[in-house]
């Protein structure tokens, strides 16, 4: 069964600090997708990134970067030079795609509450 | 505007009184899904639908029903709500399967906060 673990329940940083949010996943499929979503205080879920299991290249988008390592089943998210507007709950998620009984399921981690203080 | 619309945004009800939360998308998406969000538990999938008339259980389906009679709508039905169903509910859709496509990821509605007393 697929599983996502975000061990950090809450993180608190001061503006301009770098912060890394950890995500560890479990799956038996060889084909799967990993995601990060942001939920700001307003409550909506904002898509940040999708990564498939065959693409281990790290990705950078502005102050955001993602490190995908299949060897450790991790898909960590780093915010460089954090800002107050980065304060939100961040979710990592996993979707298996080998066509088995779990195809169609999307499993989220517990979420990490990030607070960036001015 | 492409969107997933949930109604109502807020709902307070009493134990045992049947209710329906509606979800509609205007993007011709095949895949739709319902999640509930609870503190410390993240989002958990209730039901999903790969296409019209095709629905499957997620991780926490007990106490819920869904139907997918037409592509755009995917209502969530609580036949006999109980206090442990007090939660924040999200509907989502994507072109095909939860992973969506490169240019069309999973789209979420704005959520429905349900309180069952």
PDB file of C-alpha atoms in Angstrom:
ATOM      1  CA  UNK A   1       0.000   0.000   0.000  1.00  0.00           C
ATOM      2  CA  UNK A   2       1.200   3.479  -0.744  1.00  0.00           C
ATOM      3  CA  UNK A   3       2.223   5.705   2.136  1.00  0.00           C
ATOM      4  CA  UNK A   4       3.631   9.202   2.571  1.00  0.00           C
ATOM      5  CA  UNK A   5       5.315  10.433   5.726  1.00  0.00           C
ATOM      6  CA  UNK A   6       6.068  14.039   6.561  1.00  0.00           C
ATOM      7  CA  UNK A   7       7.799  13.717   9.895  1.00  0.00           C
ATOM      8  CA  UNK A   8       8.009  17.454  10.553  1.00  0.00           C
ATOM      9  CA  UNK A   9       4.691  18.551  12.005  1.00  0.00           C
ATOM     10  CA  UNK A  10       5.636  22.191  12.410  1.00  0.00           C
ATOM     11  CA  UNK A  11       8.625  24.295  11.408  1.00  0.00           C
ATOM     12  CA  UNK A  12       9.263  27.846  12.472  1.00  0.00           C
ATOM     13  CA  UNK A  13      11.910  30.035  10.808  1.00  0.00           C
ATOM     14  CA  UNK A  14      12.830  33.681  10.553  1.00  0.00           C
ATOM     15  CA  UNK A  15      12.536  35.441   7.239  1.00  0.00           C
ATOM     16  CA  UNK A  16      15.446  34.899   4.822  1.00  0.00           C
ATOM     17  CA  UNK A  17      16.364  31.574   6.356  1.00  0.00           C
ATOM     18  CA  UNK A  18      16.433  28.520   4.113  1.00  0.00           C
ATOM     19  CA  UNK A  19      14.097  25.706   5.102  1.00  0.00           C
ATOM     20  CA  UNK A  20      13.736  22.115   3.920  1.00  0.00           C
ATOM     21  CA  UNK A  21      10.521  20.126   4.228  1.00  0.00           C
ATOM     22  CA  UNK A  22      11.014  16.382   4.267  1.00  0.00           C
ATOM     23  CA  UNK A  23       8.868  13.805   2.508  1.00  0.00           C
ATOM     24  CA  UNK A  24       9.428  10.051   2.569  1.00  0.00           C
ATOM     25  CA  UNK A  25       7.214   7.687   0.599  1.00  0.00           C
ATOM     26  CA  UNK A  26       6.516   3.980   0.262  1.00  0.00           C
ATOM     27  CA  UNK A  27       5.283   2.222  -2.841  1.00  0.00           C
ATOM     28  CA  UNK A  28       5.658  -1.112  -4.583  1.00  0.00           C
ATOM     29  CA  UNK A  29       5.022   0.332  -8.020  1.00  0.00           C
ATOM     30  CA  UNK A  30       7.828   1.175 -10.377  1.00  0.00           C
ATOM     31  CA  UNK A  31       5.795   3.932 -11.968  1.00  0.00           C
ATOM     32  CA  UNK A  32       4.454   6.592  -9.658  1.00  0.00           C
ATOM     33  CA  UNK A  33       4.051  10.331  -9.282  1.00  0.00           C
ATOM     34  CA  UNK A  34       4.989  12.614  -6.435  1.00  0.00           C
ATOM     35  CA  UNK A  35       3.513  16.009  -5.718  1.00  0.00           C
ATOM     36  CA  UNK A  36       3.806  18.990  -3.449  1.00  0.00           C
ATOM     37  CA  UNK A  37       0.834  21.169  -2.603  1.00  0.00           C
ATOM     38  CA  UNK A  38       0.665  24.385  -0.596  1.00  0.00           C
ATOM     39  CA  UNK A  39      -2.297  25.353   1.564  1.00  0.00           C
ATOM     40  CA  UNK A  40      -2.050  29.009   2.616  1.00  0.00           C
ATOM     41  CA  UNK A  41      -4.127  30.363   5.512  1.00  0.00           C
ATOM     42  CA  UNK A  42      -6.968  31.096   3.076  1.00  0.00           C
ATOM     43  CA  UNK A  43      -7.454  27.329   2.777  1.00  0.00           C
ATOM     44  CA  UNK A  44      -7.224  26.540  -0.911  1.00  0.00           C
ATOM     45  CA  UNK A  45      -4.827  23.882  -2.193  1.00  0.00           C
ATOM     46  CA  UNK A  46      -2.222  25.146  -4.607  1.00  0.00           C
ATOM     47  CA  UNK A  47      -0.320  22.767  -6.862  1.00  0.00           C
ATOM     48  CA  UNK A  48       3.456  23.297  -6.734  1.00  0.00           C
ATOM     49  CA  UNK A  49       5.107  20.432  -8.562  1.00  0.00           C
ATOM     50  CA  UNK A  50       4.612  16.976 -10.044  1.00  0.00           C
ATOM     51  CA  UNK A  51       7.473  14.547 -10.533  1.00  0.00           C
ATOM     52  CA  UNK A  52       7.306  11.064 -12.091  1.00  0.00           C
ATOM     53  CA  UNK A  53       9.387   8.156 -10.860  1.00  0.00           C
ATOM     54  CA  UNK A  54      11.553   8.060 -13.964  1.00  0.00           C
ATOM     55  CA  UNK A  55      12.705  11.618 -13.658  1.00  0.00           C
ATOM     56  CA  UNK A  56      15.194  12.038 -10.839  1.00  0.00           C
ATOM     57  CA  UNK A  57      16.414  15.418 -11.936  1.00  0.00           C
ATOM     58  CA  UNK A  58      16.219  18.028  -9.263  1.00  0.00           C
ATOM     59  CA  UNK A  59      14.061  21.000 -10.080  1.00  0.00           C
ATOM     60  CA  UNK A  60      14.373  24.644  -9.228  1.00  0.00           C
ATOM     61  CA  UNK A  61      11.647  27.230  -9.605  1.00  0.00           C
ATOM     62  CA  UNK A  62      12.620  30.603  -8.253  1.00  0.00           C
ATOM     63  CA  UNK A  63      13.178  30.216  -4.508  1.00  0.00           C
ATOM     64  CA  UNK A  64      11.744  26.701  -4.546  1.00  0.00           C
ATOM     65  CA  UNK A  65      13.723  23.561  -5.237  1.00  0.00           C
ATOM     66  CA  UNK A  66      12.949  19.869  -5.008  1.00  0.00           C
ATOM     67  CA  UNK A  67      15.308  16.974  -4.417  1.00  0.00           C
ATOM     68  CA  UNK A  68      14.019  13.577  -5.551  1.00  0.00           C
ATOM     69  CA  UNK A  69      16.064  10.563  -4.455  1.00  0.00           C
ATOM     70  CA  UNK A  70      14.694   7.137  -5.291  1.00  0.00           C
ATOM     71  CA  UNK A  71      17.470   5.445  -3.323  1.00  0.00           C
ATOM     72  CA  UNK A  72      16.096   6.886  -0.093  1.00  0.00           C
ATOM     73  CA  UNK A  73      12.448   7.189  -1.262  1.00  0.00           C
ATOM     74  CA  UNK A  74      12.487  10.880  -0.513  1.00  0.00           C
ATOM     75  CA  UNK A  75      11.164  13.957  -2.259  1.00  0.00           C
ATOM     76  CA  UNK A  76      12.261  16.938  -0.207  1.00  0.00           C
ATOM     77  CA  UNK A  77      11.286  20.544  -0.770  1.00  0.00           C
ATOM     78  CA  UNK A  78      13.550  23.498  -0.019  1.00  0.00           C
ATOM     79  CA  UNK A  79      12.567  27.140   0.182  1.00  0.00           C
ATOM     80  CA  UNK A  80      15.517  29.474  -0.116  1.00  0.00           C
ATOM     81  CA  UNK A  81      15.429  32.875   1.559  1.00  0.00           C
ATOM     82  CA  UNK A  82      12.003  32.251   3.045  1.00  0.00           C
ATOM     83  CA  UNK A  83       9.405  35.001   3.186  1.00  0.00           C
ATOM     84  CA  UNK A  84       6.373  35.590   5.393  1.00  0.00           C
ATOM     85  CA  UNK A  85       4.127  34.739   2.422  1.00  0.00           C
ATOM     86  CA  UNK A  86       5.581  31.234   2.446  1.00  0.00           C
ATOM     87  CA  UNK A  87       3.753  30.550   5.707  1.00  0.00           C
ATOM     88  CA  UNK A  88       1.369  27.720   4.925  1.00  0.00           C
ATOM     89  CA  UNK A  89       0.730  24.030   5.326  1.00  0.00           C
ATOM     90  CA  UNK A  90       2.679  21.994   2.781  1.00  0.00           C
ATOM     91  CA  UNK A  91       1.578  18.556   1.671  1.00  0.00           C
ATOM     92  CA  UNK A  92       3.511  15.885  -0.138  1.00  0.00           C
ATOM     93  CA  UNK A  93       1.455  13.301  -2.068  1.00  0.00           C
ATOM     94  CA  UNK A  94       1.946  10.060  -3.986  1.00  0.00           C
ATOM     95  CA  UNK A  95      -0.011   8.436  -6.803  1.00  0.00           C
ATOM     96  CA  UNK A  96       0.787   4.956  -8.084  1.00  0.00           C
ATOM     97  CA  UNK A  97       0.472   4.434 -11.812  1.00  0.00           C
ATOM     98  CA  UNK A  98       1.283   0.809 -12.600  1.00  0.00           C
ATOM     99  CA  UNK A  99      -2.395   0.081 -13.197  1.00  0.00           C
ATOM    100  CA  UNK A 100      -2.958  -2.017 -10.085  1.00  0.00           C
ATOM    101  CA  UNK A 101      -5.784  -1.824  -7.583  1.00  0.00           C
ATOM    102  CA  UNK A 102      -4.489   1.461  -6.202  1.00  0.00           C
ATOM    103  CA  UNK A 103      -4.567   3.243  -9.561  1.00  0.00           C
ATOM    104  CA  UNK A 104      -6.705   6.298  -9.001  1.00  0.00           C
ATOM    105  CA  UNK A 105      -5.696   6.698  -5.380  1.00  0.00           C
ATOM    106  CA  UNK A 106      -3.789   9.751  -4.248  1.00  0.00           C
ATOM    107  CA  UNK A 107      -2.199   9.534  -0.828  1.00  0.00           C
ATOM    108  CA  UNK A 108      -1.177  12.644   1.076  1.00  0.00           C
ATOM    109  CA  UNK A 109       1.232  13.045   3.928  1.00  0.00           C
ATOM    110  CA  UNK A 110       0.168  14.569   7.219  1.00  0.00           C
ATOM    111  CA  UNK A 111       1.370  17.992   6.183  1.00  0.00           C
ATOM    112  CA  UNK A 112       4.006  20.343   7.586  1.00  0.00           C
ATOM    113  CA  UNK A 113       2.964  23.681   9.023  1.00  0.00           C
ATOM    114  CA  UNK A 114       5.564  26.268   8.070  1.00  0.00           C
ATOM    115  CA  UNK A 115       5.595  29.582   9.884  1.00  0.00           C
ATOM    116  CA  UNK A 116       7.946  32.286   8.669  1.00  0.00           C
ATOM    117  CA  UNK A 117       8.417  35.118  11.143  1.00  0.00           C
ATOM    118  CA  UNK A 118       9.384  38.623  10.021  1.00  0.00           C
TER     119      UNK A 118
ATOM    120  CA  UNK B   1     -12.796  30.231 -15.899  1.00  0.00           C
ATOM    121  CA  UNK B   2     -11.694  26.638 -15.286  1.00  0.00           C
ATOM    122  CA  UNK B   3     -12.765  25.620 -11.833  1.00  0.00           C
ATOM    123  CA  UNK B   4     -14.070  23.042  -9.408  1.00  0.00           C
ATOM    124  CA  UNK B   5     -17.098  24.332  -7.522  1.00  0.00           C
ATOM    125  CA  UNK B   6     -18.213  22.912  -4.208  1.00  0.00           C
ATOM    126  CA  UNK B   7     -21.359  23.817  -2.360  1.00  0.00           C
ATOM    127  CA  UNK B   8     -21.990  24.724   0.323  1.00  0.00           C
ATOM    128  CA  UNK B   9     -18.800  26.273   1.739  1.00  0.00           C
ATOM    129  CA  UNK B  10     -20.037  25.856   5.302  1.00  0.00           C
ATOM    130  CA  UNK B  11     -22.594  23.446   6.687  1.00  0.00           C
ATOM    131  CA  UNK B  12     -23.764  22.761  10.214  1.00  0.00           C
ATOM    132  CA  UNK B  13     -26.102  19.850  10.693  1.00  0.00           C
ATOM    133  CA  UNK B  14     -27.282  17.367  13.280  1.00  0.00           C
ATOM    134  CA  UNK B  15     -26.541  13.700  13.656  1.00  0.00           C
ATOM    135  CA  UNK B  16     -28.543  11.505  11.323  1.00  0.00           C
ATOM    136  CA  UNK B  17     -29.845  14.170   8.962  1.00  0.00           C
ATOM    137  CA  UNK B  18     -28.949  13.203   5.408  1.00  0.00           C
ATOM    138  CA  UNK B  19     -26.935  15.741   3.469  1.00  0.00           C
ATOM    139  CA  UNK B  20     -25.298  16.159   0.080  1.00  0.00           C
ATOM    140  CA  UNK B  21     -22.241  18.213  -0.782  1.00  0.00           C
ATOM    141  CA  UNK B  22     -22.165  19.035  -4.465  1.00  0.00           C
ATOM    142  CA  UNK B  23     -19.099  19.191  -6.681  1.00  0.00           C
ATOM    143  CA  UNK B  24     -19.035  20.354 -10.257  1.00  0.00           C
ATOM    144  CA  UNK B  25     -16.190  20.928 -12.709  1.00  0.00           C
ATOM    145  CA  UNK B  26     -16.269  22.729 -16.050  1.00  0.00           C
ATOM    146  CA  UNK B  27     -13.072  21.328 -17.549  1.00  0.00           C
ATOM    147  CA  UNK B  28     -14.445  18.091 -19.029  1.00  0.00           C
ATOM    148  CA  UNK B  29     -12.232  16.134 -16.637  1.00  0.00           C
ATOM    149  CA  UNK B  30     -12.649  12.381 -16.431  1.00  0.00           C
ATOM    150  CA  UNK B  31     -11.201  11.920 -12.943  1.00  0.00           C
ATOM    151  CA  UNK B  32     -12.864  13.289  -9.806  1.00  0.00           C
ATOM    152  CA  UNK B  33     -12.236  12.621  -6.149  1.00  0.00           C
ATOM    153  CA  UNK B  34     -13.258  13.553  -2.615  1.00  0.00           C
ATOM    154  CA  UNK B  35     -10.920  14.112   0.341  1.00  0.00           C
ATOM    155  CA  UNK B  36     -11.365  15.028   3.952  1.00  0.00           C
ATOM    156  CA  UNK B  37      -8.811  17.042   5.859  1.00  0.00           C
ATOM    157  CA  UNK B  38      -8.347  16.628   9.590  1.00  0.00           C
ATOM    158  CA  UNK B  39      -5.623  18.124  11.801  1.00  0.00           C
ATOM    159  CA  UNK B  40      -2.578  15.893  12.030  1.00  0.00           C
ATOM    160  CA  UNK B  41      -3.941  13.477   9.450  1.00  0.00           C
ATOM    161  CA  UNK B  42      -3.489  15.446   6.262  1.00  0.00           C
ATOM    162  CA  UNK B  43      -5.907  14.795   3.425  1.00  0.00           C
ATOM    163  CA  UNK B  44      -7.442  11.363   3.161  1.00  0.00           C
ATOM    164  CA  UNK B  45      -9.204  10.106   0.077  1.00  0.00           C
ATOM    165  CA  UNK B  46     -12.845   9.109   0.501  1.00  0.00           C
ATOM    166  CA  UNK B  47     -13.949   8.069  -2.990  1.00  0.00           C
ATOM    167  CA  UNK B  48     -12.778   8.635  -6.514  1.00  0.00           C
ATOM    168  CA  UNK B  49     -14.180   8.236  -9.986  1.00  0.00           C
ATOM    169  CA  UNK B  50     -12.189   7.459 -13.096  1.00  0.00           C
ATOM    170  CA  UNK B  51     -15.133   8.258 -15.377  1.00  0.00           C
ATOM    171  CA  UNK B  52     -18.929   8.363 -15.593  1.00  0.00           C
ATOM    172  CA  UNK B  53     -20.550   5.471 -13.702  1.00  0.00           C
ATOM    173  CA  UNK B  54     -17.126   4.299 -12.423  1.00  0.00           C
ATOM    174  CA  UNK B  55     -16.456   4.921  -8.738  1.00  0.00           C
ATOM    175  CA  UNK B  56     -14.058   3.336  -6.256  1.00  0.00           C
ATOM    176  CA  UNK B  57     -13.354   3.518  -2.567  1.00  0.00           C
ATOM    177  CA  UNK B  58     -10.461   5.517  -1.266  1.00  0.00           C
ATOM    178  CA  UNK B  59      -8.909   5.073   2.158  1.00  0.00           C
ATOM    179  CA  UNK B  60     -11.831   6.265   4.311  1.00  0.00           C
ATOM    180  CA  UNK B  61     -15.125   5.480   2.512  1.00  0.00           C
ATOM    181  CA  UNK B  62     -17.190   4.391   5.525  1.00  0.00           C
ATOM    182  CA  UNK B  63     -20.255   6.547   6.039  1.00  0.00           C
ATOM    183  CA  UNK B  64     -20.115   8.150   2.607  1.00  0.00           C
ATOM    184  CA  UNK B  65     -21.693   7.533  -0.778  1.00  0.00           C
ATOM    185  CA  UNK B  66     -20.971   9.043  -4.169  1.00  0.00           C
ATOM    186  CA  UNK B  67     -22.423   8.903  -7.641  1.00  0.00           C
ATOM    187  CA  UNK B  68     -21.148   9.893 -11.062  1.00  0.00           C
ATOM    188  CA  UNK B  69     -24.102  10.030 -13.388  1.00  0.00           C
ATOM    189  CA  UNK B  70     -22.625  12.761 -15.539  1.00  0.00           C
ATOM    190  CA  UNK B  71     -19.077  13.835 -16.192  1.00  0.00           C
ATOM    191  CA  UNK B  72     -19.179  17.238 -14.573  1.00  0.00           C
ATOM    192  CA  UNK B  73     -20.809  16.327 -11.238  1.00  0.00           C
ATOM    193  CA  UNK B  74     -19.607  14.195  -8.355  1.00  0.00           C
ATOM    194  CA  UNK B  75     -21.771  14.685  -5.254  1.00  0.00           C
ATOM    195  CA  UNK B  76     -20.768  13.394  -1.825  1.00  0.00           C
ATOM    196  CA  UNK B  77     -23.654  11.975   0.190  1.00  0.00           C
ATOM    197  CA  UNK B  78     -23.749  11.427   3.933  1.00  0.00           C
ATOM    198  CA  UNK B  79     -26.819   9.284   4.554  1.00  0.00           C
ATOM    199  CA  UNK B  80     -26.610   9.497   8.353  1.00  0.00           C
ATOM    200  CA  UNK B  81     -23.926  11.969   9.413  1.00  0.00           C
ATOM    201  CA  UNK B  82     -22.152  11.485  12.708  1.00  0.00           C
ATOM    202  CA  UNK B  83     -19.928  13.856  14.714  1.00  0.00           C
ATOM    203  CA  UNK B  84     -16.773  12.027  13.568  1.00  0.00           C
ATOM    204  CA  UNK B  85     -17.546  13.233  10.058  1.00  0.00           C
ATOM    205  CA  UNK B  86     -16.981  16.812  11.135  1.00  0.00           C
ATOM    206  CA  UNK B  87     -14.185  17.845   8.814  1.00  0.00           C
ATOM    207  CA  UNK B  88     -13.028  19.986   5.911  1.00  0.00           C
ATOM    208  CA  UNK B  89     -13.923  18.351   2.611  1.00  0.00           C
ATOM    209  CA  UNK B  90     -12.285  18.904  -0.753  1.00  0.00           C
ATOM    210  CA  UNK B  91     -13.382  17.838  -4.191  1.00  0.00           C
ATOM    211  CA  UNK B  92     -10.806  17.598  -6.967  1.00  0.00           C
ATOM    212  CA  UNK B  93     -10.659  16.776 -10.661  1.00  0.00           C
ATOM    213  CA  UNK B  94      -8.088  16.133 -13.349  1.00  0.00           C
ATOM    214  CA  UNK B  95      -8.019  15.205 -17.001  1.00  0.00           C
ATOM    215  CA  UNK B  96      -7.243  11.569 -16.332  1.00  0.00           C
ATOM    216  CA  UNK B  97      -6.193   9.797 -13.119  1.00  0.00           C
ATOM    217  CA  UNK B  98      -4.993  11.722 -10.054  1.00  0.00           C
ATOM    218  CA  UNK B  99      -1.607  12.498 -11.518  1.00  0.00           C
ATOM    219  CA  UNK B 100      -3.200  14.504 -14.277  1.00  0.00           C
ATOM    220  CA  UNK B 101      -0.999  15.557 -17.127  1.00  0.00           C
ATOM    221  CA  UNK B 102       2.031  17.777 -17.253  1.00  0.00           C
ATOM    222  CA  UNK B 103      -0.024  20.821 -18.080  1.00  0.00           C
ATOM    223  CA  UNK B 104      -3.195  19.849 -16.256  1.00  0.00           C
ATOM    224  CA  UNK B 105      -2.627  18.806 -12.675  1.00  0.00           C
ATOM    225  CA  UNK B 106      -5.266  17.979 -10.101  1.00  0.00           C
ATOM    226  CA  UNK B 107      -7.593  20.936  -9.520  1.00  0.00           C
ATOM    227  CA  UNK B 108      -9.169  21.384  -6.093  1.00  0.00           C
ATOM    228  CA  UNK B 109     -12.364  23.091  -5.045  1.00  0.00           C
ATOM    229  CA  UNK B 110     -12.321  25.645  -2.238  1.00  0.00           C
ATOM    230  CA  UNK B 111     -13.496  23.212   0.389  1.00  0.00           C
ATOM    231  CA  UNK B 112     -16.631  22.581   2.461  1.00  0.00           C
ATOM    232  CA  UNK B 113     -16.400  22.863   6.219  1.00  0.00           C
ATOM    233  CA  UNK B 114     -18.903  20.451   7.729  1.00  0.00           C
ATOM    234  CA  UNK B 115     -19.890  20.376  11.386  1.00  0.00           C
ATOM    235  CA  UNK B 116     -22.093  17.573  12.683  1.00  0.00           C
ATOM    236  CA  UNK B 117     -23.496  18.092  16.179  1.00  0.00           C
TER     237      UNK B 117
END
